[in-house]
mmCIF file of C-alpha atoms in Angstrom:
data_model
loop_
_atom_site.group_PDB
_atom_site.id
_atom_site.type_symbol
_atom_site.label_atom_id
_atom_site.label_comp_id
_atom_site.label_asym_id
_atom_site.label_seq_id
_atom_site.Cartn_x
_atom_site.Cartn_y
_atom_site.Cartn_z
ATOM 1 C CA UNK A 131 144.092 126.897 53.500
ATOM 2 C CA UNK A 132 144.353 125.156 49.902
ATOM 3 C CA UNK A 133 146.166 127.308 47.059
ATOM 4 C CA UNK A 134 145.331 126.399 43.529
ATOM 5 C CA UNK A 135 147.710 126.924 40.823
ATOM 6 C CA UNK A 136 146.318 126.858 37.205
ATOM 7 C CA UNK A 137 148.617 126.421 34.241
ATOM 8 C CA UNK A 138 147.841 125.340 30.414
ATOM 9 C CA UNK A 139 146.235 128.148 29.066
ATOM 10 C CA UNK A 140 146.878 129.575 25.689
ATOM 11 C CA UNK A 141 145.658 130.598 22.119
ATOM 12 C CA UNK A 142 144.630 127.914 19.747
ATOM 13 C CA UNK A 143 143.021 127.582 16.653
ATOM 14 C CA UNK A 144 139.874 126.182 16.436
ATOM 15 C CA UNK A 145 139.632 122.584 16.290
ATOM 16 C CA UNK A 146 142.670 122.224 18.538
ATOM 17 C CA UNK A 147 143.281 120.711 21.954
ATOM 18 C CA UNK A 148 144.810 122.221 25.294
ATOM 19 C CA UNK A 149 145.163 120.526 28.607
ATOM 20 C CA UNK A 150 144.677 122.485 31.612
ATOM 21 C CA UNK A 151 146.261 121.635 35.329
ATOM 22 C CA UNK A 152 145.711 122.457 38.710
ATOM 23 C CA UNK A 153 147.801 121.957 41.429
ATOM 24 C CA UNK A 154 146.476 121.938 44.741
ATOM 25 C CA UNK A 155 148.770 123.174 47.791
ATOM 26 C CA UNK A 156 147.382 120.492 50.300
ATOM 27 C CA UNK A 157 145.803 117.509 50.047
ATOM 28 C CA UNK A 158 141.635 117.773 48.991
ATOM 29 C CA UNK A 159 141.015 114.377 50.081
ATOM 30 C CA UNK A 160 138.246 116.071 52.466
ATOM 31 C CA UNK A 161 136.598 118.005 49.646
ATOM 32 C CA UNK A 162 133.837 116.158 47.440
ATOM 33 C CA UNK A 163 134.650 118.361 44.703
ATOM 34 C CA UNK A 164 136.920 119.399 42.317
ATOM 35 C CA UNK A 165 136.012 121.572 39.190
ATOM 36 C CA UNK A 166 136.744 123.422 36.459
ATOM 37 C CA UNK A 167 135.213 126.943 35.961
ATOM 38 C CA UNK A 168 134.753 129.419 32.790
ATOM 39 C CA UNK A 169 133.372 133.052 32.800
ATOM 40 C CA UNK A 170 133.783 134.530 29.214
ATOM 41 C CA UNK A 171 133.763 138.708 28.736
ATOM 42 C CA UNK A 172 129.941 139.735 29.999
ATOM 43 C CA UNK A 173 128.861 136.325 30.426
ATOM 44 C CA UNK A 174 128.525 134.693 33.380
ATOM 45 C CA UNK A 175 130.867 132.030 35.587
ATOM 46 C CA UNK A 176 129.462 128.434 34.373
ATOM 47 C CA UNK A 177 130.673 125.081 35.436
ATOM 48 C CA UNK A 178 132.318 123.392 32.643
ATOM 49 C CA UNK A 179 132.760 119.630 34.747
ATOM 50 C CA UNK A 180 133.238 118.513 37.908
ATOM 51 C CA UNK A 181 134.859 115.100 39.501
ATOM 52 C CA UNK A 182 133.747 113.629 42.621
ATOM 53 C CA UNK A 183 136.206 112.658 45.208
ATOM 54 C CA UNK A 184 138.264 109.689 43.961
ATOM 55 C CA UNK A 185 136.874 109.875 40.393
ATOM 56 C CA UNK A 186 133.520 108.427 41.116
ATOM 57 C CA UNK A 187 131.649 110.826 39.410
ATOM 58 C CA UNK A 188 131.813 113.332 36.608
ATOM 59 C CA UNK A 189 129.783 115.982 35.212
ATOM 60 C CA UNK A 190 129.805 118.122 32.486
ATOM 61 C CA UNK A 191 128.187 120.987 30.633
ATOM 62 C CA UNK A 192 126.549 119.975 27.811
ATOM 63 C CA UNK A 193 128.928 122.447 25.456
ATOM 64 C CA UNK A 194 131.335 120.383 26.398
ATOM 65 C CA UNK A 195 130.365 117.060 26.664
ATOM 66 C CA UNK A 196 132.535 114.481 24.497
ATOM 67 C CA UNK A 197 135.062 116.886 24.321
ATOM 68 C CA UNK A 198 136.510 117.902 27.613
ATOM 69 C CA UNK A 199 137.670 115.270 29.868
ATOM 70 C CA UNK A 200 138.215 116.193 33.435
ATOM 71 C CA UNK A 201 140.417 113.875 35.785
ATOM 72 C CA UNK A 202 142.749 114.042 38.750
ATOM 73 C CA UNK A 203 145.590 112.537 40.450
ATOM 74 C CA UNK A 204 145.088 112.634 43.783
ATOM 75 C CA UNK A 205 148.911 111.545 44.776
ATOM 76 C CA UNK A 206 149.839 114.790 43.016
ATOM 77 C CA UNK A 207 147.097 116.727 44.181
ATOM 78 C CA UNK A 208 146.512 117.728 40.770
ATOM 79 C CA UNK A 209 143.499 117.981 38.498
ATOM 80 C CA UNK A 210 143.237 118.356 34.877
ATOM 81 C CA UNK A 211 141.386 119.616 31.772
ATOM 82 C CA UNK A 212 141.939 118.148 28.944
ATOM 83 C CA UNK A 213 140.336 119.721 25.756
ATOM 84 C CA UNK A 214 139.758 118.502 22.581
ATOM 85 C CA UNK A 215 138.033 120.135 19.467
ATOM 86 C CA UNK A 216 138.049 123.388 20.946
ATOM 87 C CA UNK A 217 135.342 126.433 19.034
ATOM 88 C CA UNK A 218 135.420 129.948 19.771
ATOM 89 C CA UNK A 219 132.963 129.517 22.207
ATOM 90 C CA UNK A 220 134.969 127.977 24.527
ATOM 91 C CA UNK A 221 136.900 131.296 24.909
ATOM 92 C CA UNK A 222 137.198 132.426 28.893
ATOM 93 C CA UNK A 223 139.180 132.401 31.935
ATOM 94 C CA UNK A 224 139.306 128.960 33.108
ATOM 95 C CA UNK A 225 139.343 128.554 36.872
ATOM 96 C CA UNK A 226 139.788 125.454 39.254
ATOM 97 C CA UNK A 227 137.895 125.728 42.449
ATOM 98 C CA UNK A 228 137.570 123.082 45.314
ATOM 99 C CA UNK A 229 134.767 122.254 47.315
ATOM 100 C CA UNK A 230 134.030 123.362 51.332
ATOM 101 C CA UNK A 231 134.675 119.757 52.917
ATOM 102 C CA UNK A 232 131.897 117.481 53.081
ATOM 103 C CA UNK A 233 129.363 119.790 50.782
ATOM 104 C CA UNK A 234 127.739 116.916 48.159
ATOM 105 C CA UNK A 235 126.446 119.594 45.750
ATOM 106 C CA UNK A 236 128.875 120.065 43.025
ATOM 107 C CA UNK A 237 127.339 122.687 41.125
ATOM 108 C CA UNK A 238 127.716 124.895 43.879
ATOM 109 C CA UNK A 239 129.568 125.251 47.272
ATOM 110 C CA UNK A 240 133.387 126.520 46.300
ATOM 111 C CA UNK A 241 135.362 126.969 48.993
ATOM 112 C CA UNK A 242 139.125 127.912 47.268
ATOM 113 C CA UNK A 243 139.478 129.383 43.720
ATOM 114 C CA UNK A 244 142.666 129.416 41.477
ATOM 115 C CA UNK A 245 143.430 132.865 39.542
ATOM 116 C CA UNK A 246 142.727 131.973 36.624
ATOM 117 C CA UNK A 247 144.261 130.636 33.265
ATOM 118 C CA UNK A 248 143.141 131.910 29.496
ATOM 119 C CA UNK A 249 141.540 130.269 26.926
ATOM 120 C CA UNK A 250 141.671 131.744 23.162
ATOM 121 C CA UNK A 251 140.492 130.194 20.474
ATOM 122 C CA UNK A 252 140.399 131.696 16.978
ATOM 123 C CA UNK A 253 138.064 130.633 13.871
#
């Protein structure tokens, strides 16, 4: 069983930066994995970037791309979200999820799931 804690929402104005964090209750060393989750009011969830185990690989939406930067550390079994420039559009719940061990795909395949942390940001 892995817990995931997310922290760092808020309300911003447009054109200003949050950082998000996850905390992780055991070590996800065996998970490929790690990303960060949005699902805005009647939209659907989307993956907004993952990281590959140890940092060897990241991925992001295109929405976000040169904005967000996602990163971990895995001594603190923490993962982060650190946004820059944010729009309205980047409004949602922001979730952390981590991978079933050994799945490759990182679009898919989600094993744990934090609760949740808001995003607002106003124009």
């Amino acid at each position: 069983q892995v817990q995931l804690v997310e922290s760092g929402g808020g309300s911003v104005q447009a054109g200003g930066s949050l950082t998000l964090t996850c905390v992780a209750s055991a070590s996800t060393d065996s998970r490929p994995c790690m990303a960060w989750f949005r699902q805005a009011p009647g939209k659907e969830r989307e993956v907004v970037a993952y990281i590959r185990i140890r940092g060897t690989n990241t991925y992001y939406t295109d929405s976000v791309k040169g904005r967000f930067t996602i990163s971990q550390d895995n001594a603190k079994n923490t993962l982060y979200l650190q946004m820059n420039s944010l729009k309205p559009e980047d409004t949602a719940m922001y979730y952390c999820a981590a991978s079933f061990p050994y799945r490759f795909n990182c679009l898919t395949n989600y094993e744990y799931w934090g609760q949740g942390t808001q995003v607002t940001v106003s124009s």
